[in-house]
Every structure is written in structure tokens, then in C-alpha cells.
Tab-separated table of C-alpha atoms in Angstrom:
chain	number	residue	atom	x	y	z
A	1	MET	CA	136.236	23.783	146.690
A	2	TYR	CA	135.111	21.003	149.020
A	3	ARG	CA	136.327	21.060	152.621
A	4	LEU	CA	134.364	18.310	154.416
A	5	ALA	CA	133.306	14.827	153.301
A	6	ALA	CA	131.132	12.419	155.306
A	7	PHE	CA	131.120	8.698	154.611
A	8	ASP	CA	128.709	5.993	155.640
A	9	VAL	CA	130.447	2.690	156.447
A	10	ASP	CA	128.715	-0.508	155.337
A	11	GLY	CA	127.817	-0.499	151.659
A	12	THR	CA	129.720	2.745	151.123
A	13	LEU	CA	133.204	3.058	152.577
A	14	LEU	CA	133.622	-0.703	152.877
A	15	LYS	CA	133.175	-3.387	150.240
A	16	SER	CA	130.546	-6.081	150.657
A	17	ASP	CA	133.126	-8.318	152.352
A	18	SER	CA	133.711	-5.524	154.933
A	19	SER	CA	137.190	-4.745	153.589
A	20	LEU	CA	138.604	-1.337	152.696
A	21	SER	CA	139.935	-1.405	149.152
A	22	GLU	CA	143.303	0.091	148.326
A	23	ALA	CA	141.638	2.352	145.747
A	24	THR	CA	139.227	3.737	148.353
A	25	HIS	CA	142.055	4.231	150.835
A	26	GLN	CA	144.039	6.131	148.216
A	27	ALA	CA	140.983	8.222	147.356
A	28	LEU	CA	140.681	9.270	151.005
A	29	LYS	CA	144.368	10.204	151.061
A	30	THR	CA	143.850	12.303	147.931
A	31	MET	CA	140.943	14.117	149.562
A	32	LYS	CA	142.935	14.765	152.721
A	33	GLU	CA	145.838	16.131	150.674
A	34	ALA	CA	143.356	18.424	148.934
A	35	GLY	CA	142.382	19.914	152.312
A	36	ILE	CA	139.163	17.972	152.818
A	37	GLU	CA	138.326	16.792	156.344
A	38	ILE	CA	137.123	13.179	156.419
A	39	VAL	CA	134.167	12.252	158.632
A	40	ILE	CA	132.967	8.726	159.344
A	41	SER	CA	129.189	8.875	159.783
A	42	SER	CA	127.544	5.707	161.041
A	43	GLY	CA	124.607	4.377	162.963
A	44	ARG	CA	127.085	2.430	165.061
A	45	PRO	CA	128.048	3.454	168.604
A	46	LEU	CA	131.301	5.341	169.010
A	47	PRO	CA	133.519	2.277	169.714
A	48	GLY	CA	132.264	0.736	166.467
A	49	VAL	CA	133.073	3.908	164.534
A	50	GLU	CA	136.530	3.986	166.119
A	51	LEU	CA	137.175	0.524	164.656
A	52	ILE	CA	136.612	1.972	161.183
A	53	GLN	CA	138.822	4.955	162.007
A	54	ASP	CA	141.586	2.500	162.952
A	55	LEU	CA	141.094	0.718	159.625
A	56	VAL	CA	141.234	3.925	157.584
A	57	GLY	CA	143.921	5.603	159.682
A	58	LYS	CA	143.621	8.108	162.506
A	59	ASP	CA	145.826	10.482	160.550
A	60	LEU	CA	143.123	10.702	157.877
A	61	VAL	CA	139.996	10.861	160.051
A	62	ARG	CA	139.461	13.461	162.767
A	63	TYR	CA	135.690	13.648	163.237
A	64	LEU	CA	133.472	10.701	164.163
A	65	SER	CA	129.677	10.790	163.884
A	66	SER	CA	127.964	7.905	165.674
A	67	PHE	CA	124.343	6.913	166.367
A	68	ASN	CA	123.171	8.381	163.036
A	69	GLY	CA	124.464	11.814	163.982
A	70	GLY	CA	123.301	11.468	167.595
A	71	ARG	CA	126.823	11.877	168.968
A	72	ILE	CA	129.674	13.650	167.159
A	73	VAL	CA	133.183	13.904	168.580
A	74	ASP	CA	136.557	15.379	167.709
A	75	SER	CA	138.862	12.378	168.054
A	76	TRP	CA	141.967	14.553	167.867
A	77	SER	CA	140.807	16.422	171.012
A	78	ASP	CA	140.246	13.456	173.350
A	79	ASN	CA	136.806	12.760	171.853
A	80	GLN	CA	135.451	16.180	172.761
A	81	VAL	CA	131.698	16.077	172.146
A	82	ILE	CA	130.558	18.480	169.449
A	83	PHE	CA	126.908	17.419	169.455
A	84	GLU	CA	124.821	14.867	171.334
A	85	ALA	CA	121.132	13.934	171.512
A	86	VAL	CA	119.534	11.484	173.956
A	87	LEU	CA	116.143	9.781	174.170
A	88	PRO	CA	114.408	10.670	177.476
A	89	PRO	CA	113.571	7.675	179.726
A	90	ALA	CA	109.823	8.136	179.306
A	91	GLU	CA	110.173	7.881	175.524
A	92	VAL	CA	112.382	4.790	175.805
A	93	ASP	CA	109.681	3.196	177.969
A	94	GLU	CA	106.961	4.129	175.480
A	95	ILE	CA	108.787	2.565	172.542
A	96	CYS	CA	109.774	-0.589	174.446
A	97	ASP	CA	106.266	-1.085	175.844
A	98	PHE	CA	104.710	-0.802	172.388
A	99	LEU	CA	107.111	-3.380	170.950
A	100	ALA	CA	106.923	-5.807	173.887
A	101	ASP	CA	104.593	-8.287	172.148
A	102	TYR	CA	106.403	-8.251	168.794
A	103	ASP	CA	108.916	-10.897	167.758
A	104	VAL	CA	111.862	-8.495	167.828
A	105	ASP	CA	114.917	-7.813	169.966
A	106	ILE	CA	115.710	-4.395	171.438
A	107	ASN	CA	119.086	-3.045	172.432
A	108	THR	CA	120.971	0.139	173.193
A	109	TYR	CA	124.608	0.700	174.195
A	110	ASP	CA	126.940	1.878	176.888
A	111	ASP	CA	130.584	2.755	176.335
A	112	HIS	CA	131.639	-0.882	176.270
A	113	ASN	CA	128.628	-3.110	175.562
A	114	VAL	CA	125.621	-3.770	173.383
A	115	LEU	CA	122.888	-3.697	176.031
A	116	GLY	CA	120.150	-6.208	175.243
A	117	LEU	CA	116.860	-5.557	176.980
A	118	LYS	CA	116.282	-9.332	177.060
A	119	SER	CA	118.146	-12.394	175.803
A	120	PRO	CA	117.967	-12.175	172.005
A	121	LYS	CA	115.612	-14.449	170.079
A	122	HIS	CA	117.365	-13.850	166.755
A	123	ASP	CA	120.955	-13.633	165.507
A	124	TYR	CA	120.855	-9.973	164.494
A	125	MET	CA	121.932	-8.563	167.861
A	126	ALA	CA	124.972	-10.833	167.691
A	127	HIS	CA	125.635	-9.444	164.208
A	128	GLU	CA	125.487	-5.919	165.635
A	129	ALA	CA	127.909	-6.942	168.386
A	130	LYS	CA	130.319	-8.251	165.764
A	131	LEU	CA	130.060	-5.062	163.689
A	132	THR	CA	130.715	-2.833	166.683
A	133	GLY	CA	133.338	-5.006	168.364
A	134	MET	CA	131.310	-4.853	171.584
A	135	PRO	CA	129.996	-7.815	173.616
A	136	ILE	CA	126.313	-8.294	174.408
A	137	LYS	CA	125.293	-7.603	177.983
A	138	ILE	CA	121.725	-8.437	179.007
A	139	GLU	CA	120.436	-5.595	181.126
A	140	ASP	CA	117.120	-3.855	181.671
A	141	PHE	CA	118.574	-0.510	180.667
A	142	ARG	CA	115.253	1.166	181.452
A	143	GLU	CA	115.855	0.400	185.127
A	144	THR	CA	119.586	1.119	185.278
A	145	GLY	CA	119.319	4.630	183.856
A	146	ALA	CA	121.597	4.015	180.889
A	147	LYS	CA	121.950	6.950	178.506
A	148	VAL	CA	120.100	6.044	175.313
A	149	ASN	CA	121.376	7.793	172.193
A	150	LYS	CA	119.676	5.188	170.014
A	151	LEU	CA	117.293	2.257	170.371
A	152	MET	CA	117.989	-0.581	167.957
A	153	VAL	CA	115.186	-2.979	167.050
A	154	THR	CA	116.213	-6.127	165.190
A	155	GLY	CA	114.307	-8.941	163.555
A	156	GLU	CA	113.620	-10.850	160.374
A	157	PRO	CA	113.555	-8.327	157.497
A	158	SER	CA	110.022	-8.933	156.209
A	159	TYR	CA	108.600	-9.077	159.718
A	160	LEU	CA	110.489	-5.946	160.769
A	161	GLU	CA	108.963	-4.064	157.858
A	162	THR	CA	105.531	-5.133	159.104
A	163	VAL	CA	106.452	-3.813	162.538
A	164	ARG	CA	107.419	-0.472	161.032
A	165	GLN	CA	104.090	-0.285	159.224
A	166	ASP	CA	102.335	-0.912	162.554
A	167	LEU	CA	104.024	2.006	164.312
A	168	PRO	CA	101.720	4.965	165.067
A	169	LYS	CA	102.043	7.437	162.210
A	170	GLU	CA	102.677	10.331	164.594
A	171	TRP	CA	105.800	8.598	165.849
A	172	PHE	CA	107.596	9.541	162.643
A	173	ASP	CA	107.102	13.182	163.634
A	174	ARG	CA	108.468	12.530	167.130
A	175	TRP	CA	111.540	10.423	166.406
A	176	ASN	CA	113.971	9.758	163.607
A	177	ILE	CA	112.978	6.186	162.691
A	178	VAL	CA	115.056	4.627	159.918
A	179	LYS	CA	116.480	1.361	158.683
A	180	SER	CA	120.237	1.024	158.333
A	181	ALA	CA	119.864	-2.541	157.040
A	182	PRO	CA	116.818	-4.719	156.297
A	183	TYR	CA	117.108	-6.247	159.799
A	184	PHE	CA	117.968	-3.038	161.739
A	185	LEU	CA	115.213	-0.545	162.654
A	186	GLU	CA	116.613	2.401	164.580
A	187	PHE	CA	114.996	5.016	166.845
A	188	ASN	CA	116.887	8.281	167.411
A	189	PRO	CA	115.824	11.645	168.830
A	190	LEU	CA	114.198	13.691	166.086
A	191	GLU	CA	117.118	16.130	166.032
A	192	ALA	CA	119.585	13.272	165.499
A	193	ASN	CA	120.069	12.237	161.902
A	194	LYS	CA	123.099	12.126	159.643
A	195	GLY	CA	122.068	15.288	157.803
A	196	SER	CA	121.624	17.413	160.925
A	197	GLY	CA	124.843	15.921	162.280
A	198	LEU	CA	126.740	17.043	159.198
A	199	ALA	CA	125.137	20.476	159.506
A	200	HIS	CA	126.150	20.771	163.185
A	201	LEU	CA	129.723	19.765	162.423
A	202	SER	CA	129.964	22.098	159.418
A	203	GLN	CA	128.812	25.028	161.529
A	204	GLU	CA	131.214	24.106	164.339
A	205	ILE	CA	134.294	24.086	162.091
A	206	GLY	CA	133.235	26.916	159.771
A	207	VAL	CA	132.476	25.016	156.582
A	208	ASP	CA	129.691	26.197	154.266
A	209	GLN	CA	127.021	23.758	153.144
A	210	GLU	CA	128.094	23.929	149.506
A	211	GLN	CA	131.621	22.892	150.584
A	212	THR	CA	130.434	19.538	151.946
A	213	MET	CA	130.160	16.089	150.408
A	214	ALA	CA	128.268	13.044	151.684
A	215	PHE	CA	128.350	9.426	150.530
A	216	GLY	CA	125.756	6.800	151.430
A	217	ASP	CA	123.589	3.891	150.401
A	218	GLN	CA	120.883	3.211	152.991
A	219	GLU	CA	117.787	4.934	154.324
A	220	ASN	CA	119.636	6.383	157.320
A	221	ASP	CA	122.050	8.116	154.908
A	222	LEU	CA	119.328	9.965	153.019
A	223	THR	CA	119.322	13.150	155.102
A	224	MET	CA	123.058	13.769	154.749
A	225	VAL	CA	123.101	12.912	151.043
A	226	GLU	CA	120.232	15.368	150.583
A	227	TRP	CA	121.801	18.116	152.745
A	228	ALA	CA	125.368	18.051	151.436
A	229	GLY	CA	126.609	20.382	148.761
A	230	LEU	CA	127.440	17.252	146.762
A	231	GLY	CA	125.313	14.311	147.813
A	232	VAL	CA	126.573	11.009	146.412
A	233	ALA	CA	124.564	7.804	146.273
A	234	MET	CA	126.467	4.599	145.788
A	235	GLY	CA	125.439	2.468	142.825
A	236	ASN	CA	124.120	-0.100	145.330
A	237	ALA	CA	122.044	2.503	147.205
A	238	VAL	CA	118.341	2.116	147.853
A	239	ALA	CA	116.069	4.020	145.476
A	240	SER	CA	115.149	6.739	147.979
A	241	VAL	CA	118.802	7.738	148.444
A	242	LYS	CA	119.456	7.767	144.708
A	243	ALA	CA	116.404	9.997	144.263
A	244	VAL	CA	117.859	12.812	146.411
A	245	ALA	CA	121.503	12.459	145.326
A	246	ASP	CA	123.322	14.946	143.121
A	247	PHE	CA	125.424	12.143	141.691
A	248	VAL	CA	125.111	8.353	141.554
A	249	THR	CA	128.504	6.685	141.467
A	250	HIS	CA	129.615	3.079	141.014
A	251	THR	CA	128.852	0.489	143.683
A	252	ASN	CA	130.934	-0.035	146.803
A	253	ASP	CA	132.439	-3.114	145.126
A	254	GLU	CA	133.288	-1.137	141.972
A	255	GLU	CA	135.345	1.666	143.585
A	256	GLY	CA	132.504	4.174	143.698
A	257	ILE	CA	134.347	6.550	146.035
A	258	SER	CA	137.474	6.566	143.872
A	259	HIS	CA	135.285	7.365	140.857
A	260	VAL	CA	133.900	10.469	142.612
A	261	VAL	CA	137.391	11.666	143.507
A	262	ASP	CA	138.409	11.291	139.877
A	263	GLN	CA	135.350	13.261	138.757
A	264	PHE	CA	135.147	16.055	141.337
A	265	ILE	CA	138.368	16.573	143.282
A	266	ASN	CA	140.962	18.782	141.647
A	267	THR	CA	144.384	17.656	142.845
A	268	ASP	CA	146.400	19.848	140.504
């Protein structure tokens, strides 16, 4: 019997037009009625995840995992923090200094803003602001002492992939470096990823690994799809996520979540 299900947002929970289908909404209700806790797991900051909770319904979603598992809260207990990981200032400086001469934009977040290190050269930071519902504030967050749960690096997709290839190889053993979209390259503390976040939450609320489900489509979803008792890759998922999944469902535009509920959740 499954007791906990974690859902990525874009490309998974939402359709390509960023809407929540009625079939997906009903599938979540069916899971909740079957005793399964629903978790929204996103790379977005907490205010951006709360927007999705509002869309789905606060009565259906209790736990929110933001920053790729870097901050997990219990929204029914005044956002009590269950787990949090932060990049130390020296590491933020190291990453920003290395990327200073690249044609990319760098941002982090506070509780109300997308904090841009400099005025953005591309439109992708504005896209992130729209997704999260948070305005852009230009601020040298290295000097102000802002808490950095995640550094976001944005740029043209092909160029950003070149930047990733240029990163020192040992960095991938020091930080969780993943793409959540072709134009989003994200740096989290090594202990912060969606899989470890799901593991922390499961332990906190007394759910066994085999009682968990995880749904995702992008590189930053891979760890939770791999860790979960039932890891589900959407039909539109990247190849690496499909490779570790226990089940590949239909795409996010073809009611992939509803299909899994029909296949695996016993509502009798």
C-alpha cells in the first residue's frame, strides 16, 4: 500500500500550457482518499511551490519540497521546516567567481524576491520570476548575506550546456548540479536533491521507502524517481529519468498521472 506520493510540477503535474487538468486533479483526490499524502516537489522557491499548492488545493497537499529538496516544510503546521540545506558563502563566491566571464545570469531567492546578482542579459530570469510569482530584485546577495538554498544559472540552452561541460569535474562531487529545464542550471548543496528530500520526509512521518511514489520528467527529478518504491517517469521525460523509472506512463498532456492511479491505486 502506498502512503506518500511526490510530484514534480512542470512537465509532470501540470500540462504543457501550465494548467492542471481535471483528470489529474481527480487522480490526486483519489490518492488522498486512499490515504496517500501528496507532496509537491519542485526546484522552485517555497512561494512558487505554494502557488501550485493553491492550484491543487491546500486540503490535498500538506508537504512542500522546494529548492530540489533543499527546504521541506509542513504547510499544515505553519510551514514548520522538516529539512533545510544551505550553500555556505564561500562556496557561493567560488561558483559566482568561476561563472563571472560567461554569458549567463545568476540568481538566488529571499522570501519575497528573485535576487539577481546583476541586471539580467537574457529573458530566462524573467521567466523564473513569472513561474514563481516573485519579482526580480537586483542585489549583490554575496554582500548582503542572503541565505542561499540554491543558485540558479540561466542562459541560452546550447550555451548553458557548454558551460556545464566547462565546470570542474570535481564540482559534481561537491554540489548537486542539475538542469530543471534546458535554460536552467541549478546548484544545490550536495545533500539537497529531490531523492534525499523524499527520504528525509518519509523518515520524518514514518513511511517506508517501498510505500512511496515519485513522478517526474527532468534531470532534477531523477534521484526521487530512482529512490521511490514506485518511480514513475512521464512519457515526456528525458531519457535518463526513464532509464531509472519503474514505470513509464503517458505524457503530461495525455493524463499520465491519472493512468498511474488507474494502474496502481486500489480504491476498492
